[in-house]
PDB file of C-alpha atoms and ligand atoms in Angstrom:
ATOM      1  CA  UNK A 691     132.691 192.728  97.187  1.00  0.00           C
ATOM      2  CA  UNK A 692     132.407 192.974  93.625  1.00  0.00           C
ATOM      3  CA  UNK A 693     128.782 193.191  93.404  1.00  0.00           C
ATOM      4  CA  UNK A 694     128.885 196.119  96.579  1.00  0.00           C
ATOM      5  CA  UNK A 695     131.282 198.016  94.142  1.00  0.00           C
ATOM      6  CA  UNK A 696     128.926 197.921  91.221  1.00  0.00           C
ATOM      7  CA  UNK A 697     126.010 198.646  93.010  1.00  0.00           C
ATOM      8  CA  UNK A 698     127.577 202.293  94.040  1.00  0.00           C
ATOM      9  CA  UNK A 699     126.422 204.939  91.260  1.00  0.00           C
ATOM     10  CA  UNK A 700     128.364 206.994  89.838  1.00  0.00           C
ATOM     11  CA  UNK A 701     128.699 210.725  88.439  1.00  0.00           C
ATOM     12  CA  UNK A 702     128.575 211.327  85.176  1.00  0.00           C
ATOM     13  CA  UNK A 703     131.955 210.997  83.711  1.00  0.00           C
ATOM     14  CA  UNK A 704     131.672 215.073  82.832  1.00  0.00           C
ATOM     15  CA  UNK A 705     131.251 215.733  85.981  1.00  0.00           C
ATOM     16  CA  UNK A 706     134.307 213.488  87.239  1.00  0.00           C
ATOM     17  CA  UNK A 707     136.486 214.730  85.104  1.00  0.00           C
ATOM     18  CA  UNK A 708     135.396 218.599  86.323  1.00  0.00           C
ATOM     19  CA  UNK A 709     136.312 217.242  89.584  1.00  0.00           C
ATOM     20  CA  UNK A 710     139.704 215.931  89.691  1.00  0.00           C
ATOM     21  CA  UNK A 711     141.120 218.412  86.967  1.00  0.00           C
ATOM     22  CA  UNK A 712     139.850 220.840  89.431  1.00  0.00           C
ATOM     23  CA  UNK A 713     141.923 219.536  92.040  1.00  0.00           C
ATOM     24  CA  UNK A 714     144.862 219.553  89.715  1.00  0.00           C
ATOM     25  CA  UNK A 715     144.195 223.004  89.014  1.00  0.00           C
ATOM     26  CA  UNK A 716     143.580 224.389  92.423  1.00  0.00           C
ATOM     27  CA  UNK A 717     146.861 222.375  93.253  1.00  0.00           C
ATOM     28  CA  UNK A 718     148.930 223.731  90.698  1.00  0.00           C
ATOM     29  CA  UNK A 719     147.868 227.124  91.490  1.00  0.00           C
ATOM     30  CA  UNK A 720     148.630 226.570  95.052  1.00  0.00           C
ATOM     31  CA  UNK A 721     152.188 225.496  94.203  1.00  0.00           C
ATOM     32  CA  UNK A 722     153.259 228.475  91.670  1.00  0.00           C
ATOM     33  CA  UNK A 723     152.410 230.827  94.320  1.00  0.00           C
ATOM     34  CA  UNK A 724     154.987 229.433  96.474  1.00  0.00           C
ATOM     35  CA  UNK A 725     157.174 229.249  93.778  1.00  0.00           C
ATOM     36  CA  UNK A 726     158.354 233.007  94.100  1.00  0.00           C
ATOM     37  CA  UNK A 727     157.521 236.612  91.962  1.00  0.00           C
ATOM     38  CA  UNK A 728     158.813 234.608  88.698  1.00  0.00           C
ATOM     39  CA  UNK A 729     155.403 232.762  88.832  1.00  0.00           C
ATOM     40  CA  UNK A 730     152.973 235.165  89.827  1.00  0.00           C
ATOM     41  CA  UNK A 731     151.796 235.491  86.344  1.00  0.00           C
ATOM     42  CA  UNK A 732     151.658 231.977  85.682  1.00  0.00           C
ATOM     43  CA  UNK A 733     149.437 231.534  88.890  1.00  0.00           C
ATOM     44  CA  UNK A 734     147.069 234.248  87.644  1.00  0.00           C
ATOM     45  CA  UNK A 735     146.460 232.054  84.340  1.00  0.00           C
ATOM     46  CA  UNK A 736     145.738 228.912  86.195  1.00  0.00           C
ATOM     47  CA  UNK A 737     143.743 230.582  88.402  1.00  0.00           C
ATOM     48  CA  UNK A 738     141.829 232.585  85.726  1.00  0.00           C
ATOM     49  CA  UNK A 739     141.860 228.860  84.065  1.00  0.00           C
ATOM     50  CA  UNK A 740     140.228 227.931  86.847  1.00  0.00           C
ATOM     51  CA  UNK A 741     137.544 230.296  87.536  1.00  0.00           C
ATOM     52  CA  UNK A 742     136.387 229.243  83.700  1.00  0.00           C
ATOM     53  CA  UNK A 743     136.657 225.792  84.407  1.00  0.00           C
ATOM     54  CA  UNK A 744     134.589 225.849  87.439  1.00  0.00           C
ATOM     55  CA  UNK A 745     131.691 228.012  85.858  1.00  0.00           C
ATOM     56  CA  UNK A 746     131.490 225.176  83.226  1.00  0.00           C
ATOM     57  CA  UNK A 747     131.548 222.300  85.542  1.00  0.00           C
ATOM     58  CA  UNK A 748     128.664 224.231  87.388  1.00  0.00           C
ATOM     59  CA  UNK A 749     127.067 224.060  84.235  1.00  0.00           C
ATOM     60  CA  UNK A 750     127.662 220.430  83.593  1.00  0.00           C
ATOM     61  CA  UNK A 751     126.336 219.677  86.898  1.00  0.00           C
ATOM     62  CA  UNK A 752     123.183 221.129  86.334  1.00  0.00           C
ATOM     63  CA  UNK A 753     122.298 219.739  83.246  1.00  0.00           C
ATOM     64  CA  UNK A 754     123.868 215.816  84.128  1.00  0.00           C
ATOM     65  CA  UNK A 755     121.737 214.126  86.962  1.00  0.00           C
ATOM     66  CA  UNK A 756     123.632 213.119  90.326  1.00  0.00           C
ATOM     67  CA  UNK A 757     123.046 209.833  91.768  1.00  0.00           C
ATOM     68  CA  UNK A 758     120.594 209.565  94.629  1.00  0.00           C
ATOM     69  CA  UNK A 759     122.923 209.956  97.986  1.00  0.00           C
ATOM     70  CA  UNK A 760     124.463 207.308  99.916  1.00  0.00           C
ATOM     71  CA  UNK A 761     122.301 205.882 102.869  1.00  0.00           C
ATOM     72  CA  UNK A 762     124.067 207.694 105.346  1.00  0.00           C
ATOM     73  CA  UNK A 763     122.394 209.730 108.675  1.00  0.00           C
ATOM     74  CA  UNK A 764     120.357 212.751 107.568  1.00  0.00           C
ATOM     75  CA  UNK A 765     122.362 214.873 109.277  1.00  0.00           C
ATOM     76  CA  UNK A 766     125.406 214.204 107.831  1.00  0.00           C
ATOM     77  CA  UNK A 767     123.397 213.924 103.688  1.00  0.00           C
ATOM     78  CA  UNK A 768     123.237 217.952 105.221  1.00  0.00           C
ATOM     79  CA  UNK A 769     126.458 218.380 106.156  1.00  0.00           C
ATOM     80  CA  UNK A 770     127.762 217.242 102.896  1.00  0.00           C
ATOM     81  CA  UNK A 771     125.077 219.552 100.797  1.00  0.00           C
ATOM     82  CA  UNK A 772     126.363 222.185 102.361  1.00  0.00           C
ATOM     83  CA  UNK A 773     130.075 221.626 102.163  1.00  0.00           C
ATOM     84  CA  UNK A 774     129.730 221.117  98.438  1.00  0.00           C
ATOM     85  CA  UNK A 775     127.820 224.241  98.258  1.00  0.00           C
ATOM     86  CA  UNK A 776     130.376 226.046  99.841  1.00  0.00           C
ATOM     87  CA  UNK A 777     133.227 224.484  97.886  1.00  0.00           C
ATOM     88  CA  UNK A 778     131.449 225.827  94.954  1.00  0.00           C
ATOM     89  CA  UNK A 779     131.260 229.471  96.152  1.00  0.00           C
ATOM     90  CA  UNK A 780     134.584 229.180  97.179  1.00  0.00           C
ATOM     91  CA  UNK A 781     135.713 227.665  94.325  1.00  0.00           C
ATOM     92  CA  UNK A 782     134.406 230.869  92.203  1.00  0.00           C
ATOM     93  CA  UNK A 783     135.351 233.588  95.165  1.00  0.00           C
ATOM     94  CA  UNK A 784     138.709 232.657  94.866  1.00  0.00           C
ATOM     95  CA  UNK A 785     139.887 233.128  91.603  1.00  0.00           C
ATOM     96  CA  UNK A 786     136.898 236.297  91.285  1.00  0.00           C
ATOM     97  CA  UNK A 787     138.836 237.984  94.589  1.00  0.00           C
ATOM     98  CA  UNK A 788     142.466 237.601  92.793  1.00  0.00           C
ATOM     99  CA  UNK A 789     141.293 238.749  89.033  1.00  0.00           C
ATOM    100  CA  UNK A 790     139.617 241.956  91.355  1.00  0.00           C
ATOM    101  CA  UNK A 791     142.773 242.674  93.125  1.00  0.00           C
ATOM    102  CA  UNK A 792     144.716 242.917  89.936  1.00  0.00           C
ATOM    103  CA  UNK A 793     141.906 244.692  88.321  1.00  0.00           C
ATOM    104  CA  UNK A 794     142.139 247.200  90.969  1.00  0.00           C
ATOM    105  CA  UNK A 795     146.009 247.462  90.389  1.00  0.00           C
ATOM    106  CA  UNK A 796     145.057 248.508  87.513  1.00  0.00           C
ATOM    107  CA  UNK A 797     146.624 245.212  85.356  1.00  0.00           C
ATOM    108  CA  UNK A 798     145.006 243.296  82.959  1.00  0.00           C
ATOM    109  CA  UNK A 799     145.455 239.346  83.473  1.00  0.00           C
ATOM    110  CA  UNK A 800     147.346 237.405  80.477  1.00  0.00           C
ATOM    111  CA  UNK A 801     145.775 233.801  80.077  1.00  0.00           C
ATOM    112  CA  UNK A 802     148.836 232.001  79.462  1.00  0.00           C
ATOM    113  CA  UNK A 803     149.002 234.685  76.429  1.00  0.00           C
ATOM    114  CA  UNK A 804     146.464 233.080  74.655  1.00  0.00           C
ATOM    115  CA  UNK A 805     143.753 236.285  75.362  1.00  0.00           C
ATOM    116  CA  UNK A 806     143.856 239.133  78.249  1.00  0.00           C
ATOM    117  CA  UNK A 807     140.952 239.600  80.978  1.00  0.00           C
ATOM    118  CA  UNK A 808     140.864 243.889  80.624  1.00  0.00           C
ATOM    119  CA  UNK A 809     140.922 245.486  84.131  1.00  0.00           C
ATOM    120  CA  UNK A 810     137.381 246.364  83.772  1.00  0.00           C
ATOM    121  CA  UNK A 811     137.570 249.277  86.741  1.00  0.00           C
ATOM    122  CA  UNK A 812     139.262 251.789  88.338  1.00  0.00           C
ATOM    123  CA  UNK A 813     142.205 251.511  89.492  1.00  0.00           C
ATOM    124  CA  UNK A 814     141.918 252.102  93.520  1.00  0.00           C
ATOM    125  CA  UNK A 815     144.396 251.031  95.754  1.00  0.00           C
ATOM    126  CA  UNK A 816     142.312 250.520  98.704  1.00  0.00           C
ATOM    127  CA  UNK A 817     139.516 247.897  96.971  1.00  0.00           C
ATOM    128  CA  UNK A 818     142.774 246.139  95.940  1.00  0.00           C
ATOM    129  CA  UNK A 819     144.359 246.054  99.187  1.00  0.00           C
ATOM    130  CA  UNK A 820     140.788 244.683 100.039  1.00  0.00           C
ATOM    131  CA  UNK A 821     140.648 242.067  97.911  1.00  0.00           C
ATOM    132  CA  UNK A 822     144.466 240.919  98.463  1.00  0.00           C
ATOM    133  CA  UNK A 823     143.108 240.601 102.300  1.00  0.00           C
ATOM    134  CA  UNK A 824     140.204 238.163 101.194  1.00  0.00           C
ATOM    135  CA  UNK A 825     142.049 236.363  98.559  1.00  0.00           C
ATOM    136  CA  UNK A 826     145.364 235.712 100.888  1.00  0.00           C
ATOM    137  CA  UNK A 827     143.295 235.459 103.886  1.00  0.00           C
ATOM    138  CA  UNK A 828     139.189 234.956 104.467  1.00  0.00           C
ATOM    139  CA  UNK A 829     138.532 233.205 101.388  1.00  0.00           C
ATOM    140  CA  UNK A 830     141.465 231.278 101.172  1.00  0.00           C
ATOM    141  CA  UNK A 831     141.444 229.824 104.750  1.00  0.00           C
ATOM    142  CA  UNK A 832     137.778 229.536 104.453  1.00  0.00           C
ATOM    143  CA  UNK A 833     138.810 227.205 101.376  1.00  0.00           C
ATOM    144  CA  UNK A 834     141.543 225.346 102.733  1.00  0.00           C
ATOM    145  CA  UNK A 835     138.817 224.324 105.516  1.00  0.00           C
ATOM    146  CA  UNK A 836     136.485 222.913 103.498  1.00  0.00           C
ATOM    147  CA  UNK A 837     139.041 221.291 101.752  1.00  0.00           C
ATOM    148  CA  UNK A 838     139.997 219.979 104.690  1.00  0.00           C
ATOM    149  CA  UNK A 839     136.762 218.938 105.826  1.00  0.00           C
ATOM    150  CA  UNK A 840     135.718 217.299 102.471  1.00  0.00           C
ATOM    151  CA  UNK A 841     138.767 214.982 101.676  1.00  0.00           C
ATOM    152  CA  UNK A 842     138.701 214.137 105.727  1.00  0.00           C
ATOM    153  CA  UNK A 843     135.441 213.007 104.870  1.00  0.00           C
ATOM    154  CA  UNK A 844     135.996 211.039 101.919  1.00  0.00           C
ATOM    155  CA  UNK A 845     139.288 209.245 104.070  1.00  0.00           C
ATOM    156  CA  UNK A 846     136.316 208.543 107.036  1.00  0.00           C
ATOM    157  CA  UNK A 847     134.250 207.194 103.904  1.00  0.00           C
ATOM    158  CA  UNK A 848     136.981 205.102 102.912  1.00  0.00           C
ATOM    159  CA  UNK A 849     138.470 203.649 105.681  1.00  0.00           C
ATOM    160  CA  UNK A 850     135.976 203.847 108.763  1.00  0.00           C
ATOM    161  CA  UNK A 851     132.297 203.886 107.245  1.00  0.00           C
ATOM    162  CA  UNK A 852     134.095 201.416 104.507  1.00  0.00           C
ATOM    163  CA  UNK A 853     131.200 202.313 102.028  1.00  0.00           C
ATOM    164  CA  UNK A 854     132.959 202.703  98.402  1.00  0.00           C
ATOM    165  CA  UNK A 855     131.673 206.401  98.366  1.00  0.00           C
ATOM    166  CA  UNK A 856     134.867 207.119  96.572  1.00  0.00           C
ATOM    167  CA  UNK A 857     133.642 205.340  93.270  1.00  0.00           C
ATOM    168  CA  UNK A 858     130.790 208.072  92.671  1.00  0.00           C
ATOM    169  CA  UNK A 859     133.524 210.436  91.290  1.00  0.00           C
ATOM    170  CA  UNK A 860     135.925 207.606  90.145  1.00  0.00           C
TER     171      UNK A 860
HETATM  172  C1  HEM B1972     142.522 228.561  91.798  1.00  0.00           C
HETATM  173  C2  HEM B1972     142.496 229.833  92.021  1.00  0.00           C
HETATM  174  C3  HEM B1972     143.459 230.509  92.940  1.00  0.00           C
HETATM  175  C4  HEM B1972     143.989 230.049  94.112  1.00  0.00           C
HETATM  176  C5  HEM B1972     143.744 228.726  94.820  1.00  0.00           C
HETATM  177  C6  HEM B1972     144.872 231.082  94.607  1.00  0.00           C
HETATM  178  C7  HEM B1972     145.591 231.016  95.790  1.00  0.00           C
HETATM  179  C8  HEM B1972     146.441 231.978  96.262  1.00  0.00           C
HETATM  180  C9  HEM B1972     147.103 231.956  97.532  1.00  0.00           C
HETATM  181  C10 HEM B1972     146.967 230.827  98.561  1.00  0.00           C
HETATM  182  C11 HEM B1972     147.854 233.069  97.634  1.00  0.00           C
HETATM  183  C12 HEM B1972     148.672 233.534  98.864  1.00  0.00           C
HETATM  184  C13 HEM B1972     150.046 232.917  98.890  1.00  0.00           C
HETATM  185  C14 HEM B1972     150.801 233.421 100.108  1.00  0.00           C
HETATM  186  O1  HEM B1972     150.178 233.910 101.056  1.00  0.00           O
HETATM  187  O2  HEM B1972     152.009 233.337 100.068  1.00  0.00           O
HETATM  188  C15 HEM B1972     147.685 233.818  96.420  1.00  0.00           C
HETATM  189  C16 HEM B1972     148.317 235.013  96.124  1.00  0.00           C
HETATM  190  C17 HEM B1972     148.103 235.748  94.985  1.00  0.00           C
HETATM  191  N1  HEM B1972     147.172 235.473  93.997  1.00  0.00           N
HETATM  192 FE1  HEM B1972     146.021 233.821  93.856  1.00  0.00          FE
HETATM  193  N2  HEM B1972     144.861 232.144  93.736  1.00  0.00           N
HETATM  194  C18 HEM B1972     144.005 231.838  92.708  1.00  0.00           C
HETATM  195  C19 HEM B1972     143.706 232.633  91.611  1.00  0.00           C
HETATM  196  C20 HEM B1972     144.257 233.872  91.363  1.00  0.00           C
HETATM  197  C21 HEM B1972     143.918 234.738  90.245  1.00  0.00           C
HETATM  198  C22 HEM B1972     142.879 234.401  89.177  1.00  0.00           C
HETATM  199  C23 HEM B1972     144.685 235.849  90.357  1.00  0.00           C
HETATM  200  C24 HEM B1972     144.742 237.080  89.494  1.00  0.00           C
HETATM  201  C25 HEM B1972     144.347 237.153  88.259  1.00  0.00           C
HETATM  202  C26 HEM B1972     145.524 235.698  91.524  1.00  0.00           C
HETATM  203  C27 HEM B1972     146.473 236.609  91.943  1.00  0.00           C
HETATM  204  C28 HEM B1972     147.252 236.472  93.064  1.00  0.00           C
HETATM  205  C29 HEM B1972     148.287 237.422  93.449  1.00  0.00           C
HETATM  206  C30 HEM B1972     148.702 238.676  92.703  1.00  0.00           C
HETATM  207  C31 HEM B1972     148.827 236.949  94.656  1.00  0.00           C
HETATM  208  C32 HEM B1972     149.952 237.585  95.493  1.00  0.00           C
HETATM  209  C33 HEM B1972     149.370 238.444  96.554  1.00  0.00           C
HETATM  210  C34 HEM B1972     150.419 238.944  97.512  1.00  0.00           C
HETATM  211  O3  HEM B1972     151.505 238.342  97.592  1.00  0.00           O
HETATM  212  O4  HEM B1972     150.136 239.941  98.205  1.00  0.00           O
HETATM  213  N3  HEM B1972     145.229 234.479  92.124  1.00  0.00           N
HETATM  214  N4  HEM B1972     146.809 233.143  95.602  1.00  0.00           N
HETATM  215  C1  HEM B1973     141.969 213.850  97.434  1.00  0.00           C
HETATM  216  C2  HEM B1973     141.090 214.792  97.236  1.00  0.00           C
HETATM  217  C3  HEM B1973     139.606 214.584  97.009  1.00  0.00           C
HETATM  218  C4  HEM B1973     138.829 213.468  97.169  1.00  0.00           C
HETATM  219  C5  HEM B1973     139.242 212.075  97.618  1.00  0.00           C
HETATM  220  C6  HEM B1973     137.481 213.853  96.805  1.00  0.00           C
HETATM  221  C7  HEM B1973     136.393 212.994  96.800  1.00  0.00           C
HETATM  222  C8  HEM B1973     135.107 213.337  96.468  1.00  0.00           C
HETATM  223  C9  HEM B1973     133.970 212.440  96.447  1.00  0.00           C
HETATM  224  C10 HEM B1973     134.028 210.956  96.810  1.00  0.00           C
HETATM  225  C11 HEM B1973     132.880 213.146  96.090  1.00  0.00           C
HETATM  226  C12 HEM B1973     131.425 212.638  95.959  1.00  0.00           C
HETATM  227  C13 HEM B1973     130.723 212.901  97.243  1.00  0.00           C
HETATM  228  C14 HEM B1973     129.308 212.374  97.249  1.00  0.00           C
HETATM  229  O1  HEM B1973     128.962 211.586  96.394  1.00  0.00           O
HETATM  230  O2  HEM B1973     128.527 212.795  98.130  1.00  0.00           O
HETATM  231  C15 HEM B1973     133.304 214.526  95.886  1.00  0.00           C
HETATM  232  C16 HEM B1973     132.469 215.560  95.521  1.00  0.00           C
HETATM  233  C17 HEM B1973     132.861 216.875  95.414  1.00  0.00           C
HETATM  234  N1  HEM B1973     134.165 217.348  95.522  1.00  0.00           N
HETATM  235 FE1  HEM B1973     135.806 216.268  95.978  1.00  0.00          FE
HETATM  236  N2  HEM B1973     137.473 215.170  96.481  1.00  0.00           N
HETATM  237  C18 HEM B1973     138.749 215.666  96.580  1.00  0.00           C
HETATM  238  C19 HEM B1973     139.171 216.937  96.341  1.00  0.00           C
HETATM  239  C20 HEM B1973     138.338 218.013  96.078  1.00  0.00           C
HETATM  240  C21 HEM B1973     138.757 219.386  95.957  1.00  0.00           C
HETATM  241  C22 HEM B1973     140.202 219.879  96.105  1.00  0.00           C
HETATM  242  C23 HEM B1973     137.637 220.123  95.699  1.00  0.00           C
HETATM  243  C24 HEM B1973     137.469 221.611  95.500  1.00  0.00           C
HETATM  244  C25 HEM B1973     138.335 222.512  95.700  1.00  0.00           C
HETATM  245  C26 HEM B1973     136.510 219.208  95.650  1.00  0.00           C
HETATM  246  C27 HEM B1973     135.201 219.568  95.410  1.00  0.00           C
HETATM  247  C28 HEM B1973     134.117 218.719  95.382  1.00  0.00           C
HETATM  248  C29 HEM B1973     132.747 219.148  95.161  1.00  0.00           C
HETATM  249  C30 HEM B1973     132.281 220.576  94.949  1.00  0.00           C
HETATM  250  C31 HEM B1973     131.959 217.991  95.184  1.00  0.00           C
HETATM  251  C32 HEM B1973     130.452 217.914  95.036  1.00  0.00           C
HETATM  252  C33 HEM B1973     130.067 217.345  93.704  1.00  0.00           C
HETATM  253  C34 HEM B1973     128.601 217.597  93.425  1.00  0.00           C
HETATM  254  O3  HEM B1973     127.750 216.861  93.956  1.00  0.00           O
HETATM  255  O4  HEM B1973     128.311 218.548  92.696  1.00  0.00           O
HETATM  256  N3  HEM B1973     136.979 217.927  95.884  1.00  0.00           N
HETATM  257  N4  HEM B1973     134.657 214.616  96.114  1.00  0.00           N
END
């Protein structure tokens, strides 16, 4: 057992941490929304958080090296390429489609007052009706699938396939 554990290669420790602070942030996010109006402005600086946080763990990940995949069925080496990829669109959609909506409300977003992101446009009620719709609804559910997907895959990983695939970003 030991030995099968070590043999498993892992991320690059950058690349893990990226990863499960994300999670944490996406989380927290998740939670001060359903916290009520008193939070909204919290939310938008974890989210805004987030948004930088991802485009440096995209970054990261193309400068560290990943280790080679998991014998697993082609197929499903595909299937997980293209979840990730999606996660990571998603991932910057997300925050992108809220800063835009506020942007188009015409209100700059405070970064946990350390430094503002300017509305950079126009105000126009319609693009931010718009982007409320794909931030509440599309790209969030969209999100939530993947999600869904990706951490039912790591449980099958875990439990069924019993392969350690966990320790790659452990
Ligand atoms: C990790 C990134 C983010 C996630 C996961 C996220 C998630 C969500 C979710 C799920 C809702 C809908 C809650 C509900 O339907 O009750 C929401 C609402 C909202 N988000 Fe975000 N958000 C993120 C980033 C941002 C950013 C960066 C901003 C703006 C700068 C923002 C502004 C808002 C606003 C204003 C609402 C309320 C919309 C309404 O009630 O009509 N969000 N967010
Ligand atoms: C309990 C929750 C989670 C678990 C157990 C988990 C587990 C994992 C594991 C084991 C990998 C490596 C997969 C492989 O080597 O092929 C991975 C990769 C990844 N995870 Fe998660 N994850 C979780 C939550 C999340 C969340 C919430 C997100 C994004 C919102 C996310 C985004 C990603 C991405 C984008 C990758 C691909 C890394 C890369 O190759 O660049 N994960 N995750």
């Amino acid at each position: 057992m030991t030995t099968a554990k070590s043999a498993v290669a892992k991320y690059s420790l950058a690349v893990r941490v990226f990863h499960w602070v994300g999670a944490l942030l996406i989380l927290w996010a998740v939670v001060l929304i359903n916290m009520g109006d008193d939070y909204i402005g919290l939310h938008k600086a974890v989210g805004a958080s987030f948004l930088i946080w991802t485009l440096l763990r995209i970054i990261t990940r193309f400068i560290t090296k990943a280790p080679a995949p998991v014998p697993m069925p082609a197929w499903q080496t595909a299937v997980s390429h293209l979840t990730h990829l999606g996660l990571y669109v998603l991932m910057l959609a997300q925050p992108v489609s809220g800063l835009l909506m506020s942007m188009y409300g015409g209100r700059a977003t405070s970064v946990f007052g350390l430094f503002e992101i300017p509305a950079m446009v126009s105000p126009d009620r319609d693009m931010a009706r718009l982007f409320n719709e794909w931030h509440t609804g599309l790209i969030w559910t969209t999100l939530l699938v993947l999600i869904a997907a990706h951490v039912g895959a790591a449980l099958y990983h875990q439990f069924v396939v019993k392969d350690n695939l966990i320790s790659r970003m452990r």
